[in-house]
mmCIF file of C-alpha atoms in Angstrom:
data_model
loop_
_atom_site.group_PDB
_atom_site.id
_atom_site.type_symbol
_atom_site.label_atom_id
_atom_site.label_comp_id
_atom_site.label_asym_id
_atom_site.label_seq_id
_atom_site.Cartn_x
_atom_site.Cartn_y
_atom_site.Cartn_z
ATOM 1 C CA GLY A 22 209.651 176.193 64.246
ATOM 2 C CA ALA A 23 211.112 174.791 67.420
ATOM 3 C CA GLY A 24 207.905 173.234 68.611
ATOM 4 C CA VAL A 25 204.167 173.093 68.190
ATOM 5 C CA SER A 26 202.554 176.453 68.818
ATOM 6 C CA GLN A 27 198.925 177.247 69.496
ATOM 7 C CA SER A 28 196.974 180.463 69.615
ATOM 8 C CA PRO A 29 195.378 182.024 71.452
ATOM 9 C CA SER A 30 196.695 180.692 74.733
ATOM 10 C CA ASN A 31 193.487 181.719 76.473
ATOM 11 C CA LYS A 32 190.049 182.482 75.088
ATOM 12 C CA VAL A 33 187.024 183.612 77.018
ATOM 13 C CA THR A 34 183.810 183.769 75.062
ATOM 14 C CA GLU A 35 180.101 184.049 75.614
ATOM 15 C CA LYS A 36 177.777 181.152 75.080
ATOM 16 C CA GLY A 37 176.552 181.064 71.493
ATOM 17 C CA LYS A 38 179.587 182.730 69.940
ATOM 18 C CA ASP A 39 181.923 181.027 67.456
ATOM 19 C CA VAL A 40 185.598 180.517 68.239
ATOM 20 C CA GLU A 41 188.581 179.566 66.131
ATOM 21 C CA LEU A 42 191.654 177.889 67.581
ATOM 22 C CA ARG A 43 194.909 177.678 65.686
ATOM 23 C CA CYS A 44 197.728 175.153 65.659
ATOM 24 C CA ASP A 45 201.128 175.471 63.980
ATOM 25 C CA PRO A 46 202.796 172.051 63.886
ATOM 26 C CA ILE A 47 206.492 171.335 63.738
ATOM 27 C CA SER A 48 207.744 171.931 60.214
ATOM 28 C CA GLY A 49 207.815 168.713 58.201
ATOM 29 C CA HIS A 50 205.384 166.849 60.411
ATOM 30 C CA THR A 51 202.722 165.277 58.247
ATOM 31 C CA ALA A 52 200.414 164.112 61.026
ATOM 32 C CA LEU A 53 198.462 166.527 63.215
ATOM 33 C CA TYR A 54 196.101 165.706 66.075
ATOM 34 C CA TRP A 55 193.594 167.674 68.126
ATOM 35 C CA TYR A 56 192.690 166.671 71.665
ATOM 36 C CA ARG A 57 190.775 168.327 74.455
ATOM 37 C CA GLN A 58 191.015 168.052 78.204
ATOM 38 C CA ARG A 59 188.030 168.988 80.288
ATOM 39 C CA LEU A 60 188.468 169.653 83.965
ATOM 40 C CA GLY A 61 189.005 166.451 85.918
ATOM 41 C CA GLN A 62 189.047 164.293 82.808
ATOM 42 C CA GLY A 63 191.713 162.756 80.630
ATOM 43 C CA LEU A 64 192.668 163.875 77.169
ATOM 44 C CA GLU A 65 190.002 163.141 74.595
ATOM 45 C CA PHE A 66 190.952 162.640 70.922
ATOM 46 C CA LEU A 67 189.018 164.862 68.525
ATOM 47 C CA ILE A 68 190.429 164.597 65.010
ATOM 48 C CA TYR A 69 193.520 163.632 63.053
ATOM 49 C CA PHE A 70 195.000 165.008 59.830
ATOM 50 C CA GLN A 71 197.335 163.203 57.491
ATOM 51 C CA GLY A 72 198.500 166.038 55.274
ATOM 52 C CA ASN A 73 195.411 168.174 54.787
ATOM 53 C CA SER A 74 193.024 165.251 54.853
ATOM 54 C CA ALA A 75 191.016 164.131 57.880
ATOM 55 C CA PRO A 76 190.020 160.526 57.213
ATOM 56 C CA ASP A 77 187.667 160.198 60.159
ATOM 57 C CA LYS A 78 185.733 162.992 61.831
ATOM 58 C CA SER A 79 183.732 160.774 64.159
ATOM 59 C CA GLY A 80 185.736 161.879 67.198
ATOM 60 C CA LEU A 81 184.409 165.419 66.976
ATOM 61 C CA PRO A 82 181.896 165.848 69.841
ATOM 62 C CA SER A 83 179.137 167.439 67.766
ATOM 63 C CA ASP A 84 178.433 169.027 64.393
ATOM 64 C CA ARG A 85 179.290 172.395 65.943
ATOM 65 C CA PHE A 86 182.939 171.330 65.752
ATOM 66 C CA SER A 87 184.916 171.446 62.532
ATOM 67 C CA ALA A 88 188.577 171.453 61.629
ATOM 68 C CA GLU A 89 190.697 172.055 58.618
ATOM 69 C CA ARG A 90 194.357 172.004 57.725
ATOM 70 C CA THR A 91 196.169 173.870 55.003
ATOM 71 C CA GLY A 92 198.667 171.628 53.259
ATOM 72 C CA GLU A 93 200.963 170.167 55.874
ATOM 73 C CA SER A 94 200.967 173.236 58.057
ATOM 74 C CA VAL A 95 198.480 175.270 60.039
ATOM 75 C CA SER A 96 195.286 173.744 61.325
ATOM 76 C CA THR A 97 192.248 175.484 62.740
ATOM 77 C CA LEU A 98 189.608 174.033 65.000
ATOM 78 C CA THR A 99 186.335 175.945 64.869
ATOM 79 C CA ILE A 100 183.566 175.647 67.419
ATOM 80 C CA GLN A 101 180.281 177.224 66.424
ATOM 81 C CA ARG A 102 177.604 178.355 68.870
ATOM 82 C CA THR A 103 179.789 177.530 71.855
ATOM 83 C CA GLN A 104 178.244 175.915 74.902
ATOM 84 C CA GLN A 105 179.496 175.864 78.481
ATOM 85 C CA GLU A 106 180.423 172.191 78.157
ATOM 86 C CA ASP A 107 182.930 173.194 75.454
ATOM 87 C CA SER A 108 185.087 174.791 78.150
ATOM 88 C CA ALA A 109 188.349 172.859 78.144
ATOM 89 C CA VAL A 110 191.998 173.003 77.199
ATOM 90 C CA TYR A 111 192.365 172.204 73.514
ATOM 91 C CA LEU A 112 195.681 170.572 72.677
ATOM 92 C CA CYS A 113 197.317 170.085 69.330
ATOM 93 C CA ALA A 114 200.073 167.571 68.608
ATOM 94 C CA SER A 115 202.103 166.730 65.540
ATOM 95 C CA SER A 116 204.295 163.829 64.514
ATOM 96 C CA LEU A 117 206.577 163.119 61.616
ATOM 97 C CA ARG A 118 204.319 160.336 60.432
ATOM 98 C CA PRO A 119 201.072 158.910 61.790
ATOM 99 C CA GLY A 120 201.081 155.896 64.057
ATOM 100 C CA THR A 121 204.115 155.118 66.120
ATOM 101 C CA ASP A 122 206.121 158.325 65.795
ATOM 102 C CA THR A 123 206.321 160.447 68.918
ATOM 103 C CA GLN A 124 203.643 163.106 69.143
ATOM 104 C CA TYR A 125 204.853 166.541 70.206
ATOM 105 C CA PHE A 126 202.300 168.636 72.002
ATOM 106 C CA GLY A 127 201.653 172.344 71.966
ATOM 107 C CA PRO A 128 200.904 174.415 75.069
ATOM 108 C CA GLY A 129 197.163 174.299 74.471
ATOM 109 C CA THR A 130 194.377 176.857 74.264
ATOM 110 C CA ARG A 131 192.298 177.268 77.390
ATOM 111 C CA LEU A 132 188.734 177.974 76.298
ATOM 112 C CA THR A 133 186.221 179.309 78.787
ATOM 113 C CA VAL A 134 182.614 179.673 77.723
ATOM 114 C CA LEU A 135 180.612 181.911 80.027
ATOM 115 C CA ALA B 19 187.189 150.205 71.841
ATOM 116 C CA GLN B 20 190.582 150.684 73.385
ATOM 117 C CA SER B 21 190.706 152.196 76.837
ATOM 118 C CA VAL B 22 193.374 152.994 79.387
ATOM 119 C CA SER B 23 192.953 152.936 83.149
ATOM 120 C CA GLN B 24 195.119 154.713 85.651
ATOM 121 C CA HIS B 25 193.978 153.699 89.083
ATOM 122 C CA ASN B 26 195.809 156.277 91.149
ATOM 123 C CA HIS B 27 194.353 159.755 90.911
ATOM 124 C CA HIS B 28 196.789 161.474 93.257
ATOM 125 C CA VAL B 29 199.958 160.068 94.769
ATOM 126 C CA ILE B 30 201.894 161.867 97.478
ATOM 127 C CA LEU B 31 205.441 160.761 98.263
ATOM 128 C CA SER B 32 208.427 162.040 100.148
ATOM 129 C CA GLU B 33 211.699 162.578 98.338
ATOM 130 C CA ALA B 34 213.752 159.389 97.874
ATOM 131 C CA ALA B 35 210.663 157.189 98.061
ATOM 132 C CA SER B 36 210.105 154.669 95.287
ATOM 133 C CA LEU B 37 207.334 155.249 92.776
ATOM 134 C CA GLU B 38 205.073 152.919 90.882
ATOM 135 C CA LEU B 39 202.117 154.246 88.899
ATOM 136 C CA GLY B 40 199.678 151.739 87.530
ATOM 137 C CA CYS B 41 198.403 151.613 83.955
ATOM 138 C CA ASN B 42 196.171 149.004 82.374
ATOM 139 C CA TYR B 43 194.887 148.906 78.826
ATOM 140 C CA SER B 44 192.005 147.007 77.319
ATOM 141 C CA TYR B 45 193.178 145.659 73.951
ATOM 142 C CA GLY B 46 194.685 142.198 73.690
ATOM 143 C CA GLY B 47 196.469 142.552 70.378
ATOM 144 C CA THR B 48 199.619 144.410 69.390
ATOM 145 C CA VAL B 49 199.854 147.675 71.273
ATOM 146 C CA ASN B 50 202.096 150.712 71.332
ATOM 147 C CA LEU B 51 202.312 152.158 74.825
ATOM 148 C CA PHE B 52 203.448 155.529 76.125
ATOM 149 C CA TRP B 53 203.933 157.500 79.281
ATOM 150 C CA TYR B 54 203.702 161.273 78.986
ATOM 151 C CA VAL B 55 204.398 163.804 81.726
ATOM 152 C CA GLN B 56 203.164 167.343 82.237
ATOM 153 C CA TYR B 57 205.218 169.431 84.649
ATOM 154 C CA PRO B 58 203.470 172.451 86.155
ATOM 155 C CA GLY B 59 203.081 175.145 83.512
ATOM 156 C CA GLN B 60 204.706 173.073 80.780
ATOM 157 C CA HIS B 61 203.661 171.089 77.712
ATOM 158 C CA LEU B 62 202.946 167.392 77.701
ATOM 159 C CA GLN B 63 206.183 165.598 76.908
ATOM 160 C CA LEU B 64 207.129 162.010 76.253
ATOM 161 C CA LEU B 65 208.737 160.078 79.105
ATOM 162 C CA LEU B 66 209.086 156.725 77.389
ATOM 163 C CA LYS B 67 207.431 154.412 74.895
ATOM 164 C CA TYR B 68 207.151 150.721 74.121
ATOM 165 C CA PHE B 69 206.556 149.263 70.665
ATOM 166 C CA SER B 70 208.252 145.867 70.742
ATOM 167 C CA GLY B 71 211.291 144.038 72.068
ATOM 168 C CA ASP B 72 212.547 144.269 75.623
ATOM 169 C CA PRO B 73 209.475 144.733 77.814
ATOM 170 C CA LEU B 74 211.471 146.839 80.267
ATOM 171 C CA VAL B 75 211.718 150.300 78.774
ATOM 172 C CA LYS B 76 213.930 153.050 80.095
ATOM 173 C CA GLY B 77 213.011 156.685 79.651
ATOM 174 C CA ILE B 78 214.234 160.107 80.617
ATOM 175 C CA LYS B 79 215.018 161.251 84.146
ATOM 176 C CA GLY B 80 215.477 157.748 85.533
ATOM 177 C CA PHE B 81 211.970 156.507 84.771
ATOM 178 C CA GLU B 82 211.264 153.037 83.474
ATOM 179 C CA ALA B 83 208.170 151.038 82.628
ATOM 180 C CA GLU B 84 207.493 147.343 82.262
ATOM 181 C CA PHE B 85 205.130 145.911 79.675
ATOM 182 C CA ILE B 86 203.424 142.787 81.029
ATOM 183 C CA LYS B 87 201.244 141.409 78.271
ATOM 184 C CA SER B 88 199.503 138.816 80.451
ATOM 185 C CA LYS B 89 198.369 141.545 82.832
ATOM 186 C CA PHE B 90 197.599 144.171 80.150
ATOM 187 C CA SER B 91 199.784 146.487 82.187
ATOM 188 C CA PHE B 92 202.450 149.108 81.590
ATOM 189 C CA ASN B 93 203.370 150.428 85.020
ATOM 190 C CA LEU B 94 205.740 153.343 85.455
ATOM 191 C CA ARG B 95 208.489 153.139 88.064
ATOM 192 C CA LYS B 96 211.259 155.214 89.528
ATOM 193 C CA PRO B 97 213.457 153.952 92.374
ATOM 194 C CA SER B 98 213.910 157.317 94.083
ATOM 195 C CA VAL B 99 211.737 160.345 93.339
ATOM 196 C CA GLN B 100 212.799 163.963 93.585
ATOM 197 C CA TRP B 101 210.783 167.089 94.280
ATOM 198 C CA SER B 102 211.233 167.998 90.611
ATOM 199 C CA ASP B 103 209.225 164.907 89.616
ATOM 200 C CA THR B 104 206.067 166.643 90.851
ATOM 201 C CA ALA B 105 203.838 166.544 87.775
ATOM 202 C CA GLU B 106 200.886 164.828 86.186
ATOM 203 C CA TYR B 107 201.608 161.522 84.464
ATOM 204 C CA PHE B 108 199.547 160.103 81.627
ATOM 205 C CA CYS B 109 199.605 156.591 80.234
ATOM 206 C CA ALA B 110 198.498 156.200 76.619
ATOM 207 C CA VAL B 111 198.034 153.615 73.911
ATOM 208 C CA THR B 112 197.898 154.144 70.147
ATOM 209 C CA GLY B 113 194.397 154.133 68.675
ATOM 210 C CA SER B 114 193.223 153.103 65.238
ATOM 211 C CA GLN B 115 194.088 156.444 63.618
ATOM 212 C CA GLY B 116 197.500 156.741 65.204
ATOM 213 C CA ASN B 117 195.939 158.972 67.828
ATOM 214 C CA LEU B 118 196.734 158.517 71.478
ATOM 215 C CA ILE B 119 194.137 157.160 73.870
ATOM 216 C CA PHE B 120 194.984 158.512 77.287
ATOM 217 C CA GLY B 121 194.212 157.492 80.812
ATOM 218 C CA LYS B 122 192.828 160.138 83.144
ATOM 219 C CA GLY B 123 196.256 160.887 84.553
ATOM 220 C CA THR B 124 197.893 160.578 87.954
ATOM 221 C CA LYS B 125 199.043 163.627 89.848
ATOM 222 C CA LEU B 126 202.281 163.050 91.695
ATOM 223 C CA SER B 127 203.224 165.366 94.530
ATOM 224 C CA VAL B 128 206.688 164.915 96.006
ATOM 225 C CA LYS B 129 207.316 166.497 99.391
ATOM 226 C CA PRO B 130 210.822 167.892 99.883
#
């Protein structure tokens, strides 16, 4: 595709529900990153995939967060039993290779937990 | 752990004024540095990046940044801003997993 796409663009959910956020990276990009931006704060790194492998999951905020990636394409970020503090914009980025290659960002998913 | 500081939260300038946005990072070794911009309603996009070589880096739309290793700084500059430069600007450094570690961002408002 032309760029990184994310869906849904907006998600409103009730506290305690599970949500699934999707990211479609640029075709051919092996590296994929998830970040989140809470109101008034900078972007916080969550997890990184090289291919379909996530070498380090320590950036995920809690065990309610999980992510997976199918091959070198779509990734999903799942938040179980959502809490109000999970409200944020979740951004996905991809790059040709990990490290110094430019990361291209998607438009984000705005998650609101009521 | 690496960290990035952007000291200006909100900068307001008139058109044609000069711009300098501060960015400091914490790590003393080899660093890869970036400035990203987010225009209203748009995606984050890369303005410029520094990996090695000439410490004065030129980016898109007339922006430049200077890497000063002794000051752990990578300040963004533009000699004459336009209304269309109104946006949020983020400084970032590469982390251990190739991820970006961002500062909290600086909102720039340019008055026509």
